[in-house]
Amino acid sequence: MNFEVSDKMKTIIGMIGEFIDKELIPMEQDFLSKPLKSLIPAIERKRALVKQMELWAPNHPKEYGGMGLDLVEHALVSEALGRSPLGHYVFGCQAPDAGNIEILNMFGTKEQKGKYLRPLVEGKIRSCFSMTEVDMPGSNPVMLETTAVKEGNDYVINGQKWYSSSADGADFAIVMAVTNPEAPPYLRASMIIVPTNTPGFNLVRNISVMGHAGEGYFSHAEILYQSCRVPQTNLLGTEGHGFVIAQERLGPGRIHHCMRWIGICNRVFDLMCSRAVQREISAGKTLATKQIIQSWIAESAAEIQSARLMVLHAAWMIEKVGASAARKEISLIKFMAAGVMQKVIDRALQVHGGLGMTDDTIISFFYRHERAARIYDGADEVHKISVAKRILKEYEGKKIK
Ligand SMILES: Cc1cc2nc3c(=O)[nH]c(=O)nc-3n(C[C@H](O)[C@H](O)[C@H](O)COP(=O)(O)OP(=O)(O)OC[C@H]3O[C@@H](n4cnc5c(N)ncnc54)[C@H](O)[C@@H]3O)c2cc1C
């Protein structure tokens, strides 16, 4: 077992850490208090700097202008970037584009790669992933109502989606729609590329989430597809293989998210410890002298460390045996890391008292936004059920003494 980080990765992580501290953290107060639109020019300047430093699109293929890091390497990058909510976007490896890039690279035709993949990796356009529906359970995605019916050379799409993250300002959506209603459930749906300027692609609203509708990249849209017509050449991969492709998208995506959450844990842990040693709670006594605070700090340190090692191990498993064989590890980290992050953010907020509730620190932003981690990419309960079934299967027919 080798826990060593290569010299190359130490250098990259060091450069990213410095960039986050010097360039992004100072922007956060504006990010929390001003409309995103007013920050776009500054964000674009930071993206240009990242490109100059040759740290752009760390996880994406070299032939399209990325750094081509492997999954374990990118996991370390994702952790470093997670310290700021702007990190992944400024370095060109943000969800949902990252997942869309992966599947376009794996399943896209030459034309699709030229038209959508290349500008996406270059950061010239954005995209969204449009699967979840208002009236259907996202936890059982085979229950889709959105249809794509063939007419002439086209697909005509009808349906109502929501939580299509970052649709506002995106150039295209990858839409999951039923194309083969008579097939077995997991072979009914396909992924179809829909440019957002197609007539019938109607962005109804950015949904207000925890008090904020957000805008642009930082938003989640409800979309009505009304006789939305795209050429059949916009099909991604094989017809009916939408869920097969979705599986490919989710494995590495969960590593990216989980390590981003570890980065968030690191950031709020630093804030919590720093506040504890500074805040005097009685004459000459800081919060750090109180055992209950010490206990939160020790528990947080242990939980962050264990979740981090689990995620890195899952990334290593995916590299070694593939996402399908690593399904148990992927499910374990998804609910483990999300739960640890929620606890650590909550403790950090509590240590800050009233200040923790304000937007004067980044903690309340993380508290609001990252609650969703226990829901998207598979709710905790769904992953727990899946892991438990896998484990219990190993005991069937065995007598343990
Ligand atoms: C911030 C955010 C961003 C998102 N981004 C996207 C995106 O970009 N594109 C996209 O398509 N979707 C996105 N989603 C949607 C997300 O994937 C779904 O919300 C998720 O799959 C859960 O589906 P649901 O909301 O329909 O909940 P439901 O399926 O209705 O489940 C509700 C709750 O029931 C419980 N539950 C579900 N199944 C079981 C079970 N078998 N046993 C026990 N309990 C169960 C869980 O606690 C779950 O939270 C996003 C969601 C959020 C919150």
CSV table of C-alpha atoms in Angstrom, one decimal, residues 118-381:
chain,number,residue,atom,x,y,z
A,118,ARG,CA,-14.0,20.6,-27.9
A,119,PRO,CA,-15.6,24.0,-27.0
A,120,LEU,CA,-16.8,22.5,-23.8
A,121,VAL,CA,-13.3,21.4,-22.7
A,122,GLU,CA,-12.0,24.8,-23.8
A,123,GLY,CA,-14.5,26.5,-21.5
A,124,LYS,CA,-16.0,28.4,-24.4
A,125,ILE,CA,-19.5,27.0,-23.8
A,126,ARG,CA,-21.4,25.3,-21.0
A,127,SER,CA,-23.8,22.5,-20.8
A,128,CYS,CA,-26.4,20.8,-18.5
A,129,PHE,CA,-27.7,17.3,-17.9
A,130,SER,CA,-31.4,17.0,-18.0
A,131,MET,CA,-32.7,13.8,-16.5
A,132,THR,CA,-34.7,14.4,-13.3
A,133,GLU,CA,-38.4,15.1,-13.7
A,134,VAL,CA,-40.9,17.0,-11.6
A,135,ASP,CA,-43.5,14.3,-11.3
A,136,MET,CA,-41.3,11.2,-11.3
A,137,PRO,CA,-39.0,9.8,-8.6
A,138,GLY,CA,-35.4,10.6,-9.5
A,139,SER,CA,-34.4,7.8,-7.2
A,140,ASN,CA,-35.9,5.3,-9.7
A,141,PRO,CA,-34.9,6.9,-12.9
A,142,VAL,CA,-36.4,4.2,-15.1
A,143,MET,CA,-39.7,5.9,-14.3
A,144,LEU,CA,-39.3,8.6,-17.0
A,145,GLU,CA,-42.2,10.4,-18.7
A,146,THR,CA,-40.2,12.5,-21.1
A,147,THR,CA,-40.4,10.9,-24.6
A,148,ALA,CA,-38.4,11.3,-27.8
A,149,VAL,CA,-40.4,10.1,-30.8
A,150,LYS,CA,-38.9,9.6,-34.2
A,151,GLU,CA,-40.4,11.8,-37.0
A,152,GLY,CA,-38.6,11.8,-40.3
A,153,ASN,CA,-34.9,12.4,-39.6
A,154,ASP,CA,-35.7,14.0,-36.2
A,155,TYR,CA,-36.5,13.2,-32.6
A,156,VAL,CA,-39.4,15.2,-31.2
A,157,ILE,CA,-39.0,15.6,-27.4
A,158,ASN,CA,-41.8,16.3,-24.9
A,159,GLY,CA,-41.5,16.4,-21.2
A,160,GLN,CA,-41.0,18.4,-18.0
A,161,LYS,CA,-37.6,18.3,-16.3
A,162,TRP,CA,-36.2,20.1,-13.3
A,163,TYR,CA,-33.0,20.4,-11.4
A,164,SER,CA,-31.2,20.7,-14.8
A,165,SER,CA,-28.2,22.3,-13.0
A,166,SER,CA,-26.5,25.2,-14.9
A,167,ALA,CA,-29.0,25.2,-17.7
A,168,ASP,CA,-29.2,29.0,-17.5
A,169,GLY,CA,-26.7,30.2,-20.1
A,170,ALA,CA,-25.8,26.7,-21.3
A,171,ASP,CA,-25.4,26.0,-25.0
A,172,PHE,CA,-26.8,22.5,-24.9
A,173,ALA,CA,-28.5,19.9,-22.7
A,174,ILE,CA,-27.9,16.2,-22.7
A,175,VAL,CA,-31.5,15.0,-22.2
A,176,MET,CA,-32.6,11.6,-21.0
A,177,ALA,CA,-35.8,10.6,-22.8
A,178,VAL,CA,-37.8,7.4,-23.5
A,179,THR,CA,-37.1,6.3,-27.1
A,180,ASN,CA,-38.0,2.6,-26.8
A,181,PRO,CA,-41.0,2.3,-24.5
A,182,GLU,CA,-41.5,-1.5,-25.3
A,183,ALA,CA,-37.9,-2.4,-24.3
A,184,PRO,CA,-37.0,-3.7,-20.7
A,185,PRO,CA,-36.9,-0.7,-18.3
A,186,TYR,CA,-33.1,-0.2,-18.4
A,187,LEU,CA,-33.1,-0.1,-22.2
A,188,ARG,CA,-36.0,2.3,-22.7
A,189,ALA,CA,-34.2,5.6,-22.6
A,190,SER,CA,-31.6,7.4,-24.7
A,191,MET,CA,-29.4,10.4,-24.2
A,192,ILE,CA,-30.0,13.1,-26.8
A,193,ILE,CA,-28.0,16.4,-27.3
A,194,VAL,CA,-30.4,19.3,-27.4
A,195,PRO,CA,-29.0,22.8,-28.2
A,196,THR,CA,-30.7,25.2,-25.9
A,197,ASN,CA,-31.7,27.6,-28.7
A,198,THR,CA,-33.9,24.8,-30.2
A,199,PRO,CA,-37.6,25.9,-30.5
A,200,GLY,CA,-39.5,24.0,-27.8
A,201,PHE,CA,-36.6,24.1,-25.3
A,202,ASN,CA,-38.3,26.3,-22.7
A,203,LEU,CA,-36.4,27.3,-19.5
A,204,VAL,CA,-39.3,27.9,-17.2
A,205,ARG,CA,-37.4,29.2,-14.2
A,206,ASN,CA,-34.3,28.9,-12.1
A,207,ILE,CA,-35.7,27.0,-9.1
A,208,SER,CA,-35.3,28.8,-5.8
A,209,VAL,CA,-33.2,26.5,-3.6
A,210,MET,CA,-32.7,27.3,0.1
A,211,GLY,CA,-33.7,30.9,-0.5
A,212,HIS,CA,-31.7,31.5,-3.7
A,213,ALA,CA,-32.7,31.0,-7.3
A,214,GLY,CA,-29.1,31.7,-8.4
A,215,GLU,CA,-28.2,32.5,-12.0
A,216,GLY,CA,-25.9,31.2,-14.7
A,217,TYR,CA,-23.6,28.4,-13.8
A,218,PHE,CA,-24.9,28.5,-10.2
A,219,SER,CA,-28.5,27.6,-10.8
A,220,HIS,CA,-30.9,24.7,-11.2
A,221,ALA,CA,-33.6,25.0,-13.9
A,222,GLU,CA,-37.0,23.7,-14.6
A,223,ILE,CA,-37.3,23.0,-18.3
A,224,LEU,CA,-40.3,22.2,-20.5
A,225,TYR,CA,-39.6,20.4,-23.7
A,226,GLN,CA,-42.5,21.1,-26.0
A,227,SER,CA,-42.3,19.4,-29.4
A,228,CYS,CA,-38.6,20.1,-29.2
A,229,ARG,CA,-37.2,18.8,-32.5
A,230,VAL,CA,-33.5,17.8,-33.0
A,231,PRO,CA,-31.9,15.6,-35.7
A,232,GLN,CA,-31.5,11.9,-34.9
A,233,THR,CA,-27.7,12.5,-35.4
A,234,ASN,CA,-27.9,14.2,-31.9
A,235,LEU,CA,-28.4,10.8,-30.3
A,236,LEU,CA,-25.4,10.0,-28.0
A,237,GLY,CA,-24.2,6.4,-28.3
A,238,THR,CA,-26.7,3.7,-29.0
A,239,GLU,CA,-30.4,4.2,-28.9
A,240,GLY,CA,-31.9,2.7,-25.7
A,241,HIS,CA,-28.5,2.8,-23.9
A,242,GLY,CA,-29.1,6.0,-21.9
A,243,PHE,CA,-28.7,4.2,-18.5
A,244,VAL,CA,-25.7,2.3,-19.7
A,245,ILE,CA,-24.0,5.6,-20.5
A,246,ALA,CA,-25.3,7.2,-17.2
A,247,GLN,CA,-23.4,4.5,-15.3
A,248,GLU,CA,-20.2,5.6,-17.0
A,249,ARG,CA,-20.9,9.2,-16.0
A,250,LEU,CA,-21.6,8.5,-12.4
A,251,GLY,CA,-18.5,6.5,-11.2
A,252,PRO,CA,-15.8,9.1,-11.7
A,253,GLY,CA,-18.3,11.9,-11.1
A,254,ARG,CA,-18.8,10.7,-7.5
A,255,ILE,CA,-15.1,10.7,-6.9
A,256,HIS,CA,-15.0,14.4,-8.1
A,257,HIS,CA,-17.9,15.3,-5.9
A,258,CYS,CA,-16.7,13.4,-2.8
A,259,MET,CA,-13.2,14.9,-3.0
A,260,ARG,CA,-14.7,18.4,-3.5
A,261,TRP,CA,-16.7,17.7,-0.3
A,262,ILE,CA,-13.4,16.8,1.5
A,263,GLY,CA,-12.0,20.1,0.3
A,264,ILE,CA,-15.0,21.8,1.8
A,265,CYS,CA,-14.5,19.9,5.1
A,266,ASN,CA,-10.8,21.1,5.1
A,267,ARG,CA,-11.8,24.7,4.6
A,268,VAL,CA,-14.5,24.8,7.3
A,269,PHE,CA,-12.3,22.7,9.6
A,270,ASP,CA,-9.6,25.4,9.3
A,271,LEU,CA,-12.2,28.1,10.0
A,272,MET,CA,-13.5,26.2,13.0
A,273,CYS,CA,-10.1,25.7,14.6
A,274,SER,CA,-9.0,29.2,13.9
A,275,ARG,CA,-12.2,30.6,15.5
A,276,ALA,CA,-11.8,28.3,18.5
A,277,VAL,CA,-8.3,29.5,19.3
A,278,GLN,CA,-9.3,33.2,18.9
A,279,ARG,CA,-12.7,33.5,20.4
A,280,GLU,CA,-12.5,34.4,24.1
A,281,ILE,CA,-15.5,33.0,25.9
A,282,SER,CA,-14.5,34.0,29.4
A,283,ALA,CA,-11.6,35.9,30.9
A,284,GLY,CA,-8.4,34.4,29.4
A,285,LYS,CA,-10.3,31.3,28.1
A,286,THR,CA,-10.9,30.7,24.4
A,287,LEU,CA,-13.4,28.3,22.9
A,288,ALA,CA,-10.5,26.0,22.2
A,289,THR,CA,-10.1,25.3,25.9
A,290,LYS,CA,-13.6,23.8,26.2
A,291,GLN,CA,-13.7,20.0,26.0
A,292,ILE,CA,-16.9,19.9,23.9
A,293,ILE,CA,-15.2,22.0,21.2
A,294,GLN,CA,-12.0,19.9,21.4
A,295,SER,CA,-14.2,16.8,21.0
A,296,TRP,CA,-15.8,18.2,17.8
A,297,ILE,CA,-12.4,19.1,16.4
A,298,ALA,CA,-11.0,15.6,17.1
A,299,GLU,CA,-14.1,13.9,15.7
A,300,SER,CA,-14.1,16.1,12.6
A,301,ALA,CA,-10.4,15.4,12.0
A,302,ALA,CA,-11.0,11.6,12.3
A,303,GLU,CA,-14.1,11.7,10.1
A,304,ILE,CA,-12.5,13.8,7.4
A,305,GLN,CA,-9.4,11.6,7.3
A,306,SER,CA,-11.4,8.4,7.1
A,307,ALA,CA,-13.8,9.7,4.4
A,308,ARG,CA,-10.7,11.0,2.4
A,309,LEU,CA,-9.0,7.7,2.5
A,310,MET,CA,-12.2,5.9,1.5
A,311,VAL,CA,-12.6,8.2,-1.5
A,312,LEU,CA,-9.0,7.8,-2.6
A,313,HIS,CA,-9.3,4.1,-2.3
A,314,ALA,CA,-12.5,4.1,-4.4
A,315,ALA,CA,-10.8,6.2,-7.0
A,316,TRP,CA,-7.9,3.7,-7.0
A,317,MET,CA,-10.4,0.8,-7.4
A,318,ILE,CA,-12.1,2.4,-10.3
A,319,GLU,CA,-8.7,2.8,-12.0
A,320,LYS,CA,-7.8,-0.8,-11.3
A,321,VAL,CA,-11.0,-2.7,-11.9
A,322,GLY,CA,-13.4,-0.3,-13.5
A,323,ALA,CA,-16.5,1.6,-12.2
A,324,SER,CA,-18.8,-1.4,-12.4
A,325,ALA,CA,-16.6,-3.7,-10.2
A,326,ALA,CA,-16.1,-0.8,-7.7
A,327,ARG,CA,-19.9,-0.2,-7.3
A,328,LYS,CA,-19.8,-1.0,-3.6
A,329,GLU,CA,-16.9,1.3,-2.9
A,330,ILE,CA,-18.6,4.1,-4.9
A,331,SER,CA,-21.9,3.8,-3.0
A,332,LEU,CA,-20.0,3.7,0.4
A,333,ILE,CA,-18.2,6.9,-0.2
A,334,LYS,CA,-21.2,8.7,-1.6
A,335,PHE,CA,-23.2,8.6,1.6
A,336,MET,CA,-20.2,8.5,3.9
A,337,ALA,CA,-18.5,11.7,2.5
A,338,ALA,CA,-21.8,13.6,2.2
A,339,GLY,CA,-22.6,12.8,5.9
A,340,VAL,CA,-19.2,13.7,7.2
A,341,MET,CA,-19.3,17.0,5.3
A,342,GLN,CA,-22.7,17.9,6.7
A,343,LYS,CA,-21.6,17.2,10.3
A,344,VAL,CA,-18.3,19.1,9.9
A,345,ILE,CA,-20.0,22.1,8.3
A,346,ASP,CA,-22.6,22.1,11.1
A,347,ARG,CA,-20.0,22.0,13.8
A,348,ALA,CA,-18.0,24.8,12.2
A,349,LEU,CA,-21.1,26.9,12.0
A,350,GLN,CA,-22.0,26.2,15.6
A,351,VAL,CA,-18.5,27.2,16.8
A,352,HIS,CA,-18.9,30.5,15.0
A,353,GLY,CA,-22.2,31.2,16.8
A,354,GLY,CA,-24.2,34.1,15.3
A,355,LEU,CA,-21.4,34.8,12.9
A,356,GLY,CA,-21.8,31.3,11.4
A,357,MET,CA,-25.3,32.2,10.3
A,358,THR,CA,-24.2,35.3,8.5
A,359,ASP,CA,-22.7,35.5,5.0
A,360,ASP,CA,-19.6,37.1,6.4
A,361,THR,CA,-17.9,33.7,6.3
A,362,ILE,CA,-18.3,31.1,3.6
A,363,ILE,CA,-19.7,28.5,6.1
A,364,SER,CA,-23.4,29.4,5.7
A,365,PHE,CA,-23.0,29.2,1.9
A,366,PHE,CA,-21.7,25.6,2.3
A,367,TYR,CA,-24.4,24.8,4.8
A,368,ARG,CA,-27.1,25.8,2.4
A,369,HIS,CA,-25.7,24.5,-0.8
A,370,GLU,CA,-24.2,21.2,0.3
A,371,ARG,CA,-27.2,19.8,2.1
A,372,ALA,CA,-28.1,18.6,-1.4
A,373,ALA,CA,-25.1,16.3,-1.5
A,374,ARG,CA,-27.2,13.7,0.4
A,375,ILE,CA,-29.8,13.8,-2.4
A,376,TYR,CA,-28.2,14.3,-5.8
A,377,ASP,CA,-26.2,11.5,-7.6
A,378,GLY,CA,-28.3,9.0,-5.6
A,379,ALA,CA,-29.9,9.8,-2.3
A,380,ASP,CA,-28.2,8.3,0.8
A,381,GLU,CA,-30.9,5.8,1.3
